[in-house]
Amino acid sequence: MSYKRKKKKNIRGFLIFLIFVCLCVLGAGLSFIFYMETLNYHDTLTVEVGESWPEAVDFLKDGQELKENYLRYASDVRQFDTTAPGTYDVKLAYLDKIMNVRVIVQDATAPKGSVRDLVLVNPETVVPEDFVVEYSDNTQVSIRFASEP
């Protein structure tokens, strides 16, 4: 094989390799752009009464760590309160998109307390509070009999 043919063959192989590398880089770039454009997030978060307000990144589902720096609240969440149960509709901003999400504040933890036995000598009227020594909860607690004694 002559030197010119060998050189043409080497140049052709190099060009094919270069085109392949360029296509791979282009494909990876487009995949990254598509990944950044799509956001996989929870549309509802539930928070226990008394807990702090969730961060915007708490709405992201697993595998979305690269997007944390681009997600923020578009609503002023300082107006919302987690000391009482409620449902709050808020807006999240991601790049140039606005998403509507919901935060539900609920009291899902049972009250804690201690009770005592009560011995009655004469038939008296008793109220549920007579059996309770102490109790605590994040919200108002009502004490009542399951059925009248």
PDB file of C-alpha atoms in Angstrom:
ATOM      1  CA  MET A   1       0.000   0.000   0.000  1.00  0.00           C
ATOM      2  CA  SER A   2       1.326   3.381  -0.903  1.00  0.00           C
ATOM      3  CA  TYR A   3       2.047   6.122   1.597  1.00  0.00           C
ATOM      4  CA  LYS A   4      -0.798   8.341   0.255  1.00  0.00           C
ATOM      5  CA  ARG A   5      -3.393   5.581   0.621  1.00  0.00           C
ATOM      6  CA  LYS A   6      -2.231   4.762   4.131  1.00  0.00           C
ATOM      7  CA  LYS A   7      -2.380   8.443   5.082  1.00  0.00           C
ATOM      8  CA  LYS A   8      -5.940   8.788   3.614  1.00  0.00           C
ATOM      9  CA  LYS A   9      -7.044   5.684   5.496  1.00  0.00           C
ATOM     10  CA  ASN A  10      -5.614   7.024   8.772  1.00  0.00           C
ATOM     11  CA  ILE A  11      -7.272  10.414   8.245  1.00  0.00           C
ATOM     12  CA  ARG A  12     -10.601   8.746   7.418  1.00  0.00           C
ATOM     13  CA  GLY A  13     -10.388   6.589  10.581  1.00  0.00           C
ATOM     14  CA  PHE A  14      -9.492   9.618  12.671  1.00  0.00           C
ATOM     15  CA  LEU A  15     -12.438  11.598  11.232  1.00  0.00           C
ATOM     16  CA  ILE A  16     -14.840   8.741  11.978  1.00  0.00           C
ATOM     17  CA  PHE A  17     -13.488   8.557  15.537  1.00  0.00           C
ATOM     18  CA  LEU A  18     -13.792  12.347  15.908  1.00  0.00           C
ATOM     19  CA  ILE A  19     -17.407  12.312  14.665  1.00  0.00           C
ATOM     20  CA  PHE A  20     -18.203   9.480  17.088  1.00  0.00           C
ATOM     21  CA  VAL A  21     -16.709  11.423  20.024  1.00  0.00           C
ATOM     22  CA  CYS A  22     -18.620  14.577  19.009  1.00  0.00           C
ATOM     23  CA  LEU A  23     -21.899  12.617  18.846  1.00  0.00           C
ATOM     24  CA  CYS A  24     -21.242  11.131  22.285  1.00  0.00           C
ATOM     25  CA  VAL A  25     -20.532  14.561  23.777  1.00  0.00           C
ATOM     26  CA  LEU A  26     -23.625  15.999  22.083  1.00  0.00           C
ATOM     27  CA  GLY A  27     -25.774  13.127  23.370  1.00  0.00           C
ATOM     28  CA  ALA A  28     -24.460  13.557  26.911  1.00  0.00           C
ATOM     29  CA  GLY A  29     -25.077  17.308  26.743  1.00  0.00           C
ATOM     30  CA  LEU A  30     -28.630  16.862  25.494  1.00  0.00           C
ATOM     31  CA  SER A  31     -29.282  14.243  28.184  1.00  0.00           C
ATOM     32  CA  PHE A  32     -28.059  16.659  30.867  1.00  0.00           C
ATOM     33  CA  ILE A  33     -30.221  19.476  29.484  1.00  0.00           C
ATOM     34  CA  PHE A  34     -33.259  17.172  29.445  1.00  0.00           C
ATOM     35  CA  TYR A  35     -32.443  16.037  33.003  1.00  0.00           C
ATOM     36  CA  MET A  36     -32.203  19.635  34.216  1.00  0.00           C
ATOM     37  CA  GLU A  37     -35.414  20.659  32.438  1.00  0.00           C
ATOM     38  CA  THR A  38     -37.552  17.939  34.018  1.00  0.00           C
ATOM     39  CA  LEU A  39     -38.228  18.033  37.727  1.00  0.00           C
ATOM     40  CA  ASN A  40     -39.388  15.028  39.714  1.00  0.00           C
ATOM     41  CA  TYR A  41     -41.019  16.385  42.866  1.00  0.00           C
ATOM     42  CA  HIS A  42     -43.672  15.659  45.499  1.00  0.00           C
ATOM     43  CA  ASP A  43     -46.799  17.741  45.015  1.00  0.00           C
ATOM     44  CA  THR A  44     -47.734  17.376  48.713  1.00  0.00           C
ATOM     45  CA  LEU A  45     -45.669  17.264  51.908  1.00  0.00           C
ATOM     46  CA  THR A  46     -47.039  16.471  55.345  1.00  0.00           C
ATOM     47  CA  VAL A  47     -45.522  18.152  58.397  1.00  0.00           C
ATOM     48  CA  GLU A  48     -46.203  17.412  62.048  1.00  0.00           C
ATOM     49  CA  VAL A  49     -47.637  20.270  64.114  1.00  0.00           C
ATOM     50  CA  GLY A  50     -44.775  22.110  65.799  1.00  0.00           C
ATOM     51  CA  GLU A  51     -42.101  21.076  63.287  1.00  0.00           C
ATOM     52  CA  SER A  52     -40.304  23.685  61.221  1.00  0.00           C
ATOM     53  CA  TRP A  53     -41.562  24.670  57.788  1.00  0.00           C
ATOM     54  CA  PRO A  54     -40.079  22.389  55.087  1.00  0.00           C
ATOM     55  CA  GLU A  55     -37.297  23.668  52.832  1.00  0.00           C
ATOM     56  CA  ALA A  56     -38.047  23.909  49.121  1.00  0.00           C
ATOM     57  CA  VAL A  57     -35.604  21.062  48.413  1.00  0.00           C
ATOM     58  CA  ASP A  58     -37.698  18.760  50.638  1.00  0.00           C
ATOM     59  CA  PHE A  59     -40.163  18.545  47.729  1.00  0.00           C
ATOM     60  CA  LEU A  60     -37.540  16.902  45.486  1.00  0.00           C
ATOM     61  CA  LYS A  61     -37.774  13.161  45.030  1.00  0.00           C
ATOM     62  CA  ASP A  62     -34.655  10.983  45.294  1.00  0.00           C
ATOM     63  CA  GLY A  63     -32.066  11.381  42.567  1.00  0.00           C
ATOM     64  CA  GLN A  64     -32.664  15.108  42.072  1.00  0.00           C
ATOM     65  CA  GLU A  65     -29.661  16.394  44.072  1.00  0.00           C
ATOM     66  CA  LEU A  66     -28.176  18.394  41.183  1.00  0.00           C
ATOM     67  CA  LYS A  67     -31.302  20.553  41.113  1.00  0.00           C
ATOM     68  CA  GLU A  68     -31.228  21.694  44.760  1.00  0.00           C
ATOM     69  CA  ASN A  69     -29.534  25.003  43.968  1.00  0.00           C
ATOM     70  CA  TYR A  70     -32.187  25.938  41.394  1.00  0.00           C
ATOM     71  CA  LEU A  71     -35.307  25.282  43.465  1.00  0.00           C
ATOM     72  CA  ARG A  72     -36.817  27.946  45.707  1.00  0.00           C
ATOM     73  CA  TYR A  73     -40.147  29.100  47.081  1.00  0.00           C
ATOM     74  CA  ALA A  74     -42.017  31.553  44.865  1.00  0.00           C
ATOM     75  CA  SER A  75     -44.501  32.193  47.706  1.00  0.00           C
ATOM     76  CA  ASP A  76     -43.739  34.053  50.910  1.00  0.00           C
ATOM     77  CA  VAL A  77     -43.820  31.111  53.326  1.00  0.00           C
ATOM     78  CA  ARG A  78     -43.117  33.263  56.390  1.00  0.00           C
ATOM     79  CA  GLN A  79     -46.865  33.864  56.601  1.00  0.00           C
ATOM     80  CA  PHE A  80     -47.611  30.178  57.196  1.00  0.00           C
ATOM     81  CA  ASP A  81     -47.728  28.660  60.661  1.00  0.00           C
ATOM     82  CA  THR A  82     -46.946  25.108  61.754  1.00  0.00           C
ATOM     83  CA  THR A  83     -48.228  25.501  65.314  1.00  0.00           C
ATOM     84  CA  ALA A  84     -51.772  24.584  64.258  1.00  0.00           C
ATOM     85  CA  PRO A  85     -53.139  22.046  61.766  1.00  0.00           C
ATOM     86  CA  GLY A  86     -53.902  23.385  58.313  1.00  0.00           C
ATOM     87  CA  THR A  87     -53.387  23.051  54.572  1.00  0.00           C
ATOM     88  CA  TYR A  88     -51.290  25.569  52.678  1.00  0.00           C
ATOM     89  CA  ASP A  89     -50.987  25.964  48.914  1.00  0.00           C
ATOM     90  CA  VAL A  90     -47.589  27.373  47.944  1.00  0.00           C
ATOM     91  CA  LYS A  91     -45.613  27.925  44.763  1.00  0.00           C
ATOM     92  CA  LEU A  92     -42.161  26.580  43.947  1.00  0.00           C
ATOM     93  CA  ALA A  93     -39.886  28.098  41.319  1.00  0.00           C
ATOM     94  CA  TYR A  94     -37.475  25.944  39.337  1.00  0.00           C
ATOM     95  CA  LEU A  95     -35.493  27.643  36.580  1.00  0.00           C
ATOM     96  CA  ASP A  96     -38.279  29.439  34.653  1.00  0.00           C
ATOM     97  CA  LYS A  97     -41.137  27.180  35.831  1.00  0.00           C
ATOM     98  CA  ILE A  98     -43.630  27.728  38.659  1.00  0.00           C
ATOM     99  CA  MET A  99     -45.229  24.679  40.307  1.00  0.00           C
ATOM    100  CA  ASN A 100     -48.159  24.575  42.721  1.00  0.00           C
ATOM    101  CA  VAL A 101     -47.535  22.356  45.740  1.00  0.00           C
ATOM    102  CA  ARG A 102     -49.279  21.799  49.061  1.00  0.00           C
ATOM    103  CA  VAL A 103     -48.053  21.552  52.635  1.00  0.00           C
ATOM    104  CA  ILE A 104     -50.337  19.790  55.099  1.00  0.00           C
ATOM    105  CA  VAL A 105     -49.698  20.494  58.771  1.00  0.00           C
ATOM    106  CA  GLN A 106     -51.322  17.828  60.901  1.00  0.00           C
ATOM    107  CA  ASP A 107     -51.214  16.452  64.413  1.00  0.00           C
ATOM    108  CA  ALA A 108     -50.554  12.775  63.759  1.00  0.00           C
ATOM    109  CA  THR A 109     -48.798  12.085  67.062  1.00  0.00           C
ATOM    110  CA  ALA A 110     -51.013  10.908  69.901  1.00  0.00           C
ATOM    111  CA  PRO A 111     -50.927  12.916  73.125  1.00  0.00           C
ATOM    112  CA  LYS A 112     -48.649  11.639  75.876  1.00  0.00           C
ATOM    113  CA  GLY A 113     -49.828  11.405  79.441  1.00  0.00           C
ATOM    114  CA  SER A 114     -50.359   9.358  82.529  1.00  0.00           C
ATOM    115  CA  VAL A 115     -53.535   8.239  84.247  1.00  0.00           C
ATOM    116  CA  ARG A 116     -54.456   6.975  87.680  1.00  0.00           C
ATOM    117  CA  ASP A 117     -57.035   4.665  89.199  1.00  0.00           C
ATOM    118  CA  LEU A 118     -59.823   6.337  91.052  1.00  0.00           C
ATOM    119  CA  VAL A 119     -61.620   4.724  93.964  1.00  0.00           C
ATOM    120  CA  LEU A 120     -65.060   6.091  94.764  1.00  0.00           C
ATOM    121  CA  VAL A 121     -66.558   5.474  98.171  1.00  0.00           C
ATOM    122  CA  ASN A 122     -69.889   7.130  97.597  1.00  0.00           C
ATOM    123  CA  PRO A 123     -71.477   7.312  94.192  1.00  0.00           C
ATOM    124  CA  GLU A 124     -70.205  10.625  92.949  1.00  0.00           C
ATOM    125  CA  THR A 125     -70.160  12.349  89.642  1.00  0.00           C
ATOM    126  CA  VAL A 126     -66.784  11.922  88.000  1.00  0.00           C
ATOM    127  CA  VAL A 127     -65.341  13.688  85.021  1.00  0.00           C
ATOM    128  CA  PRO A 128     -62.651  12.288  82.711  1.00  0.00           C
ATOM    129  CA  GLU A 129     -60.078  14.785  84.030  1.00  0.00           C
ATOM    130  CA  ASP A 130     -60.275  13.055  87.458  1.00  0.00           C
ATOM    131  CA  PHE A 131     -58.394  10.076  85.978  1.00  0.00           C
ATOM    132  CA  VAL A 132     -55.646  12.103  84.250  1.00  0.00           C
ATOM    133  CA  VAL A 133     -52.481  13.054  86.136  1.00  0.00           C
ATOM    134  CA  GLU A 134     -50.767  14.912  83.311  1.00  0.00           C
ATOM    135  CA  TYR A 135     -50.756  15.122  79.521  1.00  0.00           C
ATOM    136  CA  SER A 136     -48.962  16.949  76.721  1.00  0.00           C
ATOM    137  CA  ASP A 137     -49.493  17.437  73.023  1.00  0.00           C
ATOM    138  CA  ASN A 138     -48.702  19.965  70.301  1.00  0.00           C
ATOM    139  CA  THR A 139     -52.369  20.876  69.946  1.00  0.00           C
ATOM    140  CA  GLN A 140     -55.341  21.279  72.248  1.00  0.00           C
ATOM    141  CA  VAL A 141     -56.423  18.012  73.873  1.00  0.00           C
ATOM    142  CA  SER A 142     -59.978  17.078  74.847  1.00  0.00           C
ATOM    143  CA  ILE A 143     -60.388  14.382  77.456  1.00  0.00           C
ATOM    144  CA  ARG A 144     -63.594  12.332  77.446  1.00  0.00           C
ATOM    145  CA  PHE A 145     -64.917   8.911  78.343  1.00  0.00           C
ATOM    146  CA  ALA A 146     -65.198   6.382  75.541  1.00  0.00           C
ATOM    147  CA  SER A 147     -68.490   5.432  77.163  1.00  0.00           C
ATOM    148  CA  GLU A 148     -70.167   6.764  80.301  1.00  0.00           C
ATOM    149  CA  PRO A 149     -69.121   4.813  83.437  1.00  0.00           C
TER     150      PRO A 149
END
